[in-house]
Coordinates of C-alpha atoms and ligand atoms in Angstrom, one line a residue:
Chain Y
X1 CA 28.8 156.6 -164.7
X2 CA 31.1 156.5 -161.7
X3 CA 31.4 159.5 -159.5
X4 CA 35.0 160.3 -160.4
X5 CA 37.0 161.9 -157.3
X6 CA 39.8 163.8 -158.8
X7 CA 41.7 163.4 -155.5
X8 CA 42.0 159.8 -156.3
X9 CA 42.6 160.2 -160.0
X10 CA 45.0 157.2 -160.1
X11 CA 42.1 154.9 -159.6
X12 CA 40.4 155.9 -162.7
X13 CA 42.5 158.1 -164.8
X14 CA 43.3 156.6 -168.1
X15 CA 46.7 158.3 -169.2
X16 CA 50.1 159.0 -167.6
X17 CA 52.1 161.2 -170.2
X18 CA 55.8 161.7 -169.4
X19 CA 58.2 164.2 -170.5
X20 CA 61.9 163.2 -170.8
X21 CA 65.0 165.6 -170.6
X22 CA 63.1 168.7 -169.6
X23 CA 65.8 169.9 -167.3
X24 CA 69.1 170.9 -168.9
X25 CA 71.4 169.7 -166.2
X26 CA 69.7 166.2 -166.2
X27 CA 69.8 165.9 -170.0
X28 CA 73.5 166.7 -169.6
X29 CA 74.3 164.1 -166.9
X30 CA 72.7 161.2 -169.2
X31 CA 74.9 162.8 -172.0
X32 CA 71.7 163.5 -174.0
X33 CA 71.4 166.7 -176.2
X34 CA 69.2 169.5 -175.0
X35 CA 65.8 168.8 -176.8
X36 CA 64.4 171.3 -179.2
X37 CA 61.0 169.8 -178.7
X38 CA 59.6 167.7 -175.7
X39 CA 60.4 164.0 -175.7
X40 CA 57.1 162.2 -174.9
X41 CA 56.5 158.7 -173.6
X42 CA 53.8 156.8 -171.9
X43 CA 53.3 154.9 -168.7
X44 CA 50.0 152.8 -168.3
X45 CA 47.8 153.4 -165.2
X46 CA 48.9 149.9 -164.0
X47 CA 52.2 151.7 -163.1
X48 CA 50.7 153.6 -160.3
X49 CA 51.8 152.8 -156.7
X50 CA 50.8 154.4 -153.5
X51 CA 52.5 155.0 -150.2
X52 CA 52.3 151.8 -148.1
X53 CA 53.1 149.6 -151.1
X54 CA 56.7 149.1 -152.3
X55 CA 58.5 150.1 -155.4
X56 CA 59.4 146.6 -156.9
X57 CA 62.6 146.3 -159.0
X58 CA 61.7 144.3 -162.1
X59 CA 63.7 140.9 -162.4
X60 CA 65.2 142.2 -165.9
X61 CA 67.1 145.1 -164.5
X62 CA 70.2 145.7 -162.6
X63 CA 70.0 149.6 -162.6
X64 CA 66.8 151.0 -161.5
X65 CA 66.8 154.8 -161.2
X66 CA 64.7 157.3 -159.2
X67 CA 63.5 160.4 -161.0
X68 CA 61.6 162.9 -158.8
X69 CA 59.0 165.1 -160.8
X70 CA 56.2 167.4 -160.6
X71 CA 53.0 165.7 -161.7
X72 CA 50.1 167.8 -163.5
X73 CA 46.6 166.5 -162.9
X74 CA 44.2 167.4 -165.7
X75 CA 40.8 168.4 -164.5
X76 CA 39.2 169.5 -167.9
X77 CA 39.9 167.6 -170.9
X78 CA 40.6 169.2 -174.4
X79 CA 42.3 168.9 -177.7
X80 CA 44.7 171.5 -179.3
X81 CA 44.6 173.6 -176.0
X82 CA 46.1 177.0 -176.5
X83 CA 49.0 177.8 -174.1
X84 CA 47.1 180.7 -172.6
X85 CA 44.3 178.7 -171.7
X86 CA 46.2 175.8 -170.6
X87 CA 46.1 176.2 -166.8
X88 CA 42.4 176.2 -166.9
X89 CA 42.6 172.6 -167.6
X90 CA 44.6 171.9 -164.4
X91 CA 42.9 170.4 -161.2
X92 CA 46.0 170.1 -159.3
X93 CA 49.4 168.5 -158.8
X94 CA 51.0 165.3 -157.4
X95 CA 54.5 164.6 -156.5
X96 CA 55.6 161.6 -158.6
X97 CA 58.7 159.4 -159.4
X98 CA 59.5 158.2 -162.8
X99 CA 61.0 154.9 -161.9
X100 CA 63.4 154.1 -164.9
X101 CA 65.2 150.8 -165.7
X102 CA 68.3 152.8 -167.0
X103 CA 70.2 149.8 -168.2
X104 CA 67.1 148.6 -170.4
X105 CA 66.5 152.1 -171.5
X106 CA 70.0 152.3 -172.7
X107 CA 69.5 149.2 -174.8
X108 CA 66.2 150.3 -176.2
X109 CA 67.8 153.7 -177.3
X110 CA 71.0 151.9 -178.9
X111 CA 68.5 149.5 -180.6
X112 CA 65.9 151.9 -181.6
X113 CA 63.2 150.1 -179.7
X114 CA 60.2 151.7 -177.7
X115 CA 61.0 152.6 -174.1
X116 CA 58.2 150.5 -172.6
X117 CA 60.2 147.8 -170.7
X118 CA 62.3 150.6 -169.3
X119 CA 59.6 152.9 -168.3
X120 CA 56.2 151.4 -168.0
X121 CA 56.3 148.3 -165.5
X122 CA 54.3 147.8 -162.5
X123 CA 55.2 150.3 -159.7
X124 CA 57.1 152.6 -162.1
X125 CA 54.9 155.6 -161.1
X126 CA 54.9 156.3 -157.2
X127 CA 52.4 159.0 -156.7
X128 CA 51.6 161.3 -153.6
X129 CA 48.3 162.5 -152.4
X130 CA 46.7 164.9 -154.6
X131 CA 47.6 168.5 -154.2
X132 CA 44.8 171.1 -155.3
X133 CA 45.8 173.7 -157.6
X134 CA 45.3 176.5 -154.9
X135 CA 48.3 175.0 -152.9
X136 CA 50.9 175.6 -155.7
X137 CA 50.0 179.2 -156.7
X138 CA 53.2 179.4 -159.1
X139 CA 54.0 175.9 -160.6
X140 CA 57.0 177.5 -162.4
X141 CA 58.8 177.8 -159.0
X142 CA 58.5 174.6 -157.2
X143 CA 61.3 173.1 -155.5
X144 CA 61.6 169.3 -155.4
X145 CA 64.0 167.0 -153.6
X146 CA 64.6 163.4 -153.3
X147 CA 66.6 161.5 -150.6
X148 CA 67.8 157.8 -150.6
X149 CA 68.5 156.4 -147.0
X150 CA 68.7 160.0 -145.9
X151 CA 71.3 161.0 -148.3
X152 CA 70.0 164.1 -150.7
X153 CA 70.4 163.0 -154.3
X154 CA 68.0 165.3 -156.2
X155 CA 67.3 168.9 -155.5
X156 CA 65.9 171.2 -158.1
X157 CA 63.4 173.8 -159.2
X158 CA 60.6 173.7 -161.8
X159 CA 62.2 177.1 -162.8
X160 CA 64.8 175.0 -164.6
X161 CA 62.2 173.4 -167.0
X162 CA 63.2 173.9 -170.6
X163 CA 59.4 173.7 -171.5
X164 CA 56.8 175.1 -169.1
X165 CA 53.6 173.4 -167.9
X166 CA 51.3 175.6 -170.3
X167 CA 53.7 174.8 -173.4
X168 CA 53.5 171.1 -172.4
X169 CA 49.8 170.9 -172.1
X170 CA 49.5 172.7 -175.4
X171 CA 52.1 170.4 -177.2
X172 CA 50.6 167.2 -175.9
X173 CA 47.1 168.2 -176.7
X174 CA 47.8 168.8 -180.3
X175 CA 48.2 165.1 -180.8
X176 CA 46.8 163.4 -177.9
X177 CA 43.4 164.5 -176.5
X178 CA 43.8 165.3 -172.8
X179 CA 41.0 163.8 -170.4
X180 CA 40.1 164.5 -166.9
X181 CA 42.3 162.2 -164.5
X182 CA 45.3 162.3 -167.1
X183 CA 48.6 163.0 -165.5
X184 CA 51.5 164.7 -167.0
X185 CA 55.0 164.2 -165.7
X186 CA 57.2 167.1 -166.2
X187 CA 60.7 165.7 -166.3
X188 CA 63.4 165.4 -163.6
X189 CA 66.2 167.6 -162.4
X190 CA 69.8 166.2 -162.1
X191 CA 71.0 163.8 -159.4
X192 CA 69.3 160.5 -160.7
X193 CA 70.9 157.4 -159.2
X194 CA 70.3 153.7 -158.7
X195 CA 68.2 152.2 -156.1
X196 CA 68.4 148.5 -154.4
X197 CA 66.2 146.4 -152.5
X198 CA 65.6 147.6 -148.9
X199 CA 66.3 151.3 -149.7
X200 CA 64.1 153.9 -148.4
X201 CA 63.1 156.8 -150.8
X202 CA 61.7 160.2 -149.4
X203 CA 60.7 162.9 -151.8
X204 CA 59.2 166.2 -151.2
X205 CA 57.9 169.5 -152.7
X206 CA 59.2 172.3 -150.3
X207 CA 56.4 173.5 -148.0
X208 CA 53.9 171.3 -149.5
X209 CA 54.1 167.7 -149.3
X210 CA 56.5 164.7 -148.6
X211 CA 56.2 161.0 -149.5
X212 CA 58.0 157.7 -148.6
X213 CA 58.7 154.4 -150.5
X214 CA 60.4 151.2 -149.7
X215 CA 62.1 149.4 -152.5
X216 CA 61.5 145.7 -152.7
X217 CA 62.4 142.9 -155.1
X218 CA 59.8 141.5 -157.4
X219 CA 59.2 138.0 -156.1
Chain L
X1 CA 31.4 151.7 -159.8
X2 CA 30.5 151.9 -163.5
X3 CA 28.8 148.9 -165.0
X4 CA 31.3 148.0 -167.4
X5 CA 30.1 146.6 -170.6
X6 CA 33.1 144.5 -172.1
X7 CA 31.2 145.0 -175.7
X8 CA 32.2 148.7 -175.3
X9 CA 35.6 148.3 -173.8
X10 CA 37.0 151.3 -175.9
X11 CA 34.9 153.6 -173.6
X12 CA 36.5 152.6 -170.4
X13 CA 39.5 150.3 -171.0
X14 CA 42.9 151.9 -169.7
X15 CA 45.4 150.3 -171.9
X16 CA 46.3 149.4 -175.3
X17 CA 49.5 147.4 -175.4
X18 CA 50.9 146.8 -178.9
X19 CA 53.3 144.1 -180.2
X20 CA 55.7 145.0 -183.1
X21 CA 57.4 142.8 -185.6
X22 CA 55.5 139.7 -184.7
X23 CA 55.2 138.5 -188.3
X24 CA 58.4 137.6 -189.8
X25 CA 57.6 138.8 -193.5
X26 CA 56.4 142.2 -192.0
X27 CA 59.8 142.6 -189.9
X28 CA 61.7 141.8 -193.1
X29 CA 59.7 144.4 -195.2
X30 CA 60.8 147.2 -192.7
X31 CA 64.3 145.8 -192.6
X32 CA 64.1 144.8 -188.9
X33 CA 65.7 141.8 -187.5
X34 CA 63.3 139.0 -186.4
X35 CA 62.8 139.6 -182.6
X36 CA 63.9 137.1 -180.0
X37 CA 61.6 138.8 -177.6
X38 CA 58.3 140.6 -178.2
X39 CA 58.6 144.3 -178.9
X40 CA 56.1 146.2 -176.6
X41 CA 54.9 149.6 -176.9
X42 CA 51.6 151.5 -175.7
X43 CA 48.9 153.6 -177.2
X44 CA 46.6 155.7 -174.9
X45 CA 42.8 155.0 -174.8
X46 CA 42.5 158.5 -176.5
X47 CA 43.8 156.7 -179.6
X48 CA 40.6 154.7 -180.2
X49 CA 38.3 155.7 -183.0
X50 CA 35.2 154.0 -184.2
X51 CA 33.5 153.5 -187.4
X52 CA 31.7 156.5 -188.4
X53 CA 34.7 158.9 -187.5
X54 CA 37.6 159.5 -189.8
X55 CA 41.1 158.5 -189.2
X56 CA 43.1 161.7 -189.0
X57 CA 46.6 162.2 -190.6
X58 CA 48.6 164.0 -188.1
X59 CA 50.0 167.2 -189.4
X60 CA 53.7 166.2 -188.5
X61 CA 53.7 163.1 -191.0
X62 CA 53.9 162.7 -194.5
X63 CA 53.8 158.9 -194.5
X64 CA 50.9 157.5 -192.4
X65 CA 50.8 153.6 -192.8
X66 CA 48.0 151.2 -192.0
X67 CA 48.7 147.9 -190.0
X68 CA 45.9 145.5 -189.8
X69 CA 46.1 143.6 -186.4
X70 CA 44.1 141.0 -184.4
X71 CA 43.2 142.7 -181.0
X72 CA 42.8 140.7 -177.9
X73 CA 40.3 141.9 -175.4
X74 CA 41.1 141.1 -171.6
X75 CA 38.3 140.0 -169.7
X76 CA 39.9 138.9 -166.3
X77 CA 42.9 140.9 -165.2
X78 CA 46.1 139.3 -163.8
X79 CA 49.8 139.5 -163.2
X80 CA 52.4 136.8 -164.1
X81 CA 49.6 134.8 -165.9
X82 CA 50.9 131.3 -167.0
X83 CA 50.7 130.5 -170.8
X84 CA 48.5 127.6 -169.9
X85 CA 45.9 129.8 -168.1
X86 CA 46.4 132.8 -170.6
X87 CA 43.0 132.2 -172.8
X88 CA 41.0 132.3 -169.5
X89 CA 41.9 135.9 -169.3
X90 CA 40.6 136.7 -172.8
X91 CA 36.9 137.9 -173.2
X92 CA 37.1 138.3 -176.9
X93 CA 38.7 140.0 -179.9
X94 CA 38.5 143.2 -182.1
X95 CA 39.7 143.8 -185.5
X96 CA 42.2 146.9 -185.0
X97 CA 44.5 149.1 -187.0
X98 CA 47.9 150.2 -185.6
X99 CA 48.0 153.5 -187.6
X100 CA 51.8 154.6 -187.7
X101 CA 53.6 157.7 -188.7
X102 CA 56.4 155.7 -190.5
X103 CA 58.5 158.6 -191.0
X104 CA 58.4 159.8 -187.5
X105 CA 59.0 156.2 -186.4
X106 CA 62.2 155.9 -188.5
X107 CA 63.3 159.1 -187.0
X108 CA 62.8 157.9 -183.4
X109 CA 64.4 154.8 -184.0
X110 CA 67.5 156.3 -185.4
X111 CA 67.6 158.9 -182.5
X112 CA 66.8 156.4 -179.8
X113 CA 63.7 158.2 -178.8
X114 CA 60.4 156.8 -177.7
X115 CA 57.9 155.8 -180.4
X116 CA 55.0 158.0 -179.0
X117 CA 54.7 160.7 -181.6
X118 CA 54.6 157.8 -184.4
X119 CA 52.2 155.5 -182.7
X120 CA 50.0 157.2 -180.0
X121 CA 48.3 160.1 -181.7
X122 CA 44.5 160.6 -181.8
X123 CA 42.8 157.9 -184.1
X124 CA 45.9 155.8 -184.3
X125 CA 43.7 152.8 -183.1
X126 CA 40.7 152.3 -185.2
X127 CA 38.6 149.4 -183.7
X128 CA 35.8 147.1 -184.9
X129 CA 32.9 146.1 -182.9
X130 CA 33.7 143.5 -180.0
X131 CA 33.9 139.8 -181.2
X132 CA 32.9 137.4 -178.5
X133 CA 35.5 134.7 -177.9
X134 CA 33.2 131.9 -179.1
X135 CA 33.3 133.6 -182.6
X136 CA 36.8 132.9 -182.9
X137 CA 37.4 129.3 -181.7
X138 CA 41.0 129.1 -182.8
X139 CA 42.7 132.6 -182.7
X140 CA 46.0 131.0 -184.0
X141 CA 44.5 130.6 -187.4
X142 CA 42.6 133.7 -188.2
X143 CA 42.8 135.5 -191.6
X144 CA 43.0 139.1 -191.8
X145 CA 43.0 141.5 -194.8
X146 CA 43.2 145.1 -195.5
X147 CA 42.2 147.1 -198.8
X148 CA 42.8 150.7 -199.5
X149 CA 40.3 152.1 -202.1
X150 CA 39.4 148.4 -203.0
X151 CA 43.1 147.4 -203.6
X152 CA 44.2 144.5 -201.4
X153 CA 47.2 145.5 -199.5
X154 CA 47.5 143.2 -196.7
X155 CA 46.4 139.5 -196.4
X156 CA 47.9 137.2 -193.6
X157 CA 47.2 134.7 -191.2
X158 CA 47.7 134.7 -187.2
X159 CA 49.3 131.3 -187.8
X160 CA 52.3 133.2 -189.1
X161 CA 52.7 135.0 -185.5
X162 CA 56.2 134.6 -184.0
X163 CA 54.7 135.0 -180.5
X164 CA 51.6 133.3 -180.0
X165 CA 48.6 135.1 -177.9
X166 CA 49.1 133.0 -174.9
X167 CA 52.9 133.8 -174.9
X168 CA 52.0 137.4 -175.4
X169 CA 49.7 137.5 -172.4
X170 CA 52.2 135.8 -170.1
X171 CA 55.1 138.0 -171.2
X172 CA 53.2 141.2 -170.8
X173 CA 51.8 140.4 -167.5
X174 CA 55.1 139.5 -166.0
X175 CA 55.7 143.4 -165.9
X176 CA 52.5 145.0 -166.6
X177 CA 49.3 143.9 -164.8
X178 CA 46.6 143.1 -167.2
X179 CA 43.1 144.6 -166.3
X180 CA 39.7 144.0 -167.6
X181 CA 39.1 146.1 -170.7
X182 CA 42.9 146.2 -171.9
X183 CA 43.3 145.6 -175.4
X184 CA 46.5 143.8 -176.8
X185 CA 47.4 144.5 -180.6
X186 CA 49.2 141.4 -181.8
X187 CA 51.1 142.7 -184.7
X188 CA 50.8 143.0 -188.4
X189 CA 51.4 140.8 -191.6
X190 CA 53.4 142.4 -194.6
X191 CA 51.8 144.7 -197.0
X192 CA 51.8 147.9 -194.9
X193 CA 51.5 151.0 -197.2
X194 CA 50.7 154.6 -197.0
X195 CA 47.4 156.4 -196.9
X196 CA 46.2 159.7 -197.9
X197 CA 43.3 162.1 -197.2
X198 CA 40.3 160.8 -198.8
X199 CA 41.4 157.3 -198.9
X200 CA 38.9 154.5 -198.0
X201 CA 40.1 151.7 -195.9
X202 CA 38.4 148.5 -195.5
X203 CA 39.5 145.7 -193.3
X204 CA 38.3 142.3 -192.3
X205 CA 38.7 139.1 -190.4
X206 CA 37.6 136.3 -192.9
X207 CA 34.1 134.9 -192.1
X208 CA 33.8 137.1 -189.0
X209 CA 33.7 140.9 -189.4
X210 CA 34.4 143.7 -191.8
X211 CA 34.9 147.5 -191.0
X212 CA 35.3 150.7 -193.0
X213 CA 37.2 153.9 -192.2
X214 CA 37.8 157.1 -194.2
X215 CA 41.1 159.0 -193.9
X216 CA 40.8 162.8 -193.3
X217 CA 43.3 165.6 -192.6
X218 CA 43.7 167.0 -189.1
X219 CA 42.3 170.5 -189.3
Ligands
MG1 MG1 56.5 154.2 -175.6
MG2 MG1 61.4 161.2 -166.1
MG3 MG1 51.7 147.1 -185.3

C-alpha cells in the first residue's frame, strides 16, 4: 500500500461529494426553493486543481461561476455514521471553489439531465492547502470570502448553513460509504458571479488561510 | 506508490463515468428522446460491489432497476484523446450493472436535481472480473444479457450503441481527464426491470464471462 498523507488528500482521495443550496441566501439568488433535504452531487478527483495552476474555462460554457465553500476532509471512513460521532471522522478542512458552468447547469436542470457537464470538468475543484482540524475549533462559525480582481463578491459564515457538517456526514454516509481522503463541499453563500479569462480569484477563511487562482481559457 | 494491478481496478481506480441512453431501444422504453450528445453521469468508487457480496436496495427506493452494461477499463490516461487513438487507452473490459433507483431518478429529472441519489449509492455498480482487451477483439459487436431468477430480461448487442467506445473516450476526455483504472459504463439495451430482495441476477457477455449477484435489503 501507498503511504497516504492526508495533507495531500487530493493526490489519492477517491471522492468529492458536493452539497448544493446549503445557504438560504444563495438558494434564493438562483431562484431555487430552500431544500428540505441536502442536494448531493459529485465531482471526480480529476477536478482538483492546486494554486500555481489555472482554472480553465471549458469551451462549452459562456457563464463560469465561482462558489467559495468550506471543504471537509474525511480522516476515518464509515457507513451510516451517527451525527453524534460525525466529527470523529473529520481529519481537517480545505478552502475550495465549486466552479460551475451556470448556463450548462440551467440547461441540465430544465432538461432533467445530470449535472456532470456543469460541475465535474477538469479544474472545477480548486483546493487550498490542508487545514488540520485543530486550526478550526468551531466549523459552524467559519467566515469565508472571495474576491474577483480585488472586488469582494462573496462573504458568508458557515453559521448560515441549512444542514450542519455532522448532519451532512451522517446523511451522505447512509447511502455512500465515506473513505479516508474523501472531500465534502458544504455549499456556498450568496454572491456567485461570472469569471472570465485573465481574472484573478482570491479566497480566504478569516484568520486561517487564503488562496489565489488565475482563470485561463481551455486551449 | 502502490503497485497497481489493473485486474483489480475497482480497488484503486478513482472514477466511474457512466453514459445514459446509449441504446435507442432503451431510450424509447423510458420515453426519453434519442440523445444528440452523450448523457454523462458519475458513480463514486464506493459503488463497486463484487460477486459474493449482495446488491443492497437503498431504503429510500421502491423501484430498483438493473441495467446490464459493457464497462471499459482505462489503461493509459489522457486528456482530449482523439477517436483514432482511443483504443490505445483501453486496458480491457468488465461486465457491469448500473443499478438505478428509477423512482428517485424520475423525481430528480422532474425537479431538475442531480442524479446522485438514484445512481451513486453503495452497491450501485456490480462488476465482474477484469476481461483483458484481447478477449474482446471487436467491442462494437458484444452480446450482453441479463436474467432475473432465470427469466431473460435484457439481451442486446453493443452494435446498437448510438455513441461508439472510441467516440465516448474522446468525448469524455475533452472535459474530464481519464486516468489509469477509470471505468466507463457504456449504456444499457432495453429490458430494464425492477428487482426485489432475494432476487438472483445473472448476467453475461456471450462466450466471454458470466456473473451472479443476489439482491438484499439494506439493514
Ligand atoms: Mg451527478
Ligand atoms: Mg456549490
Ligand atoms: Mg445505465
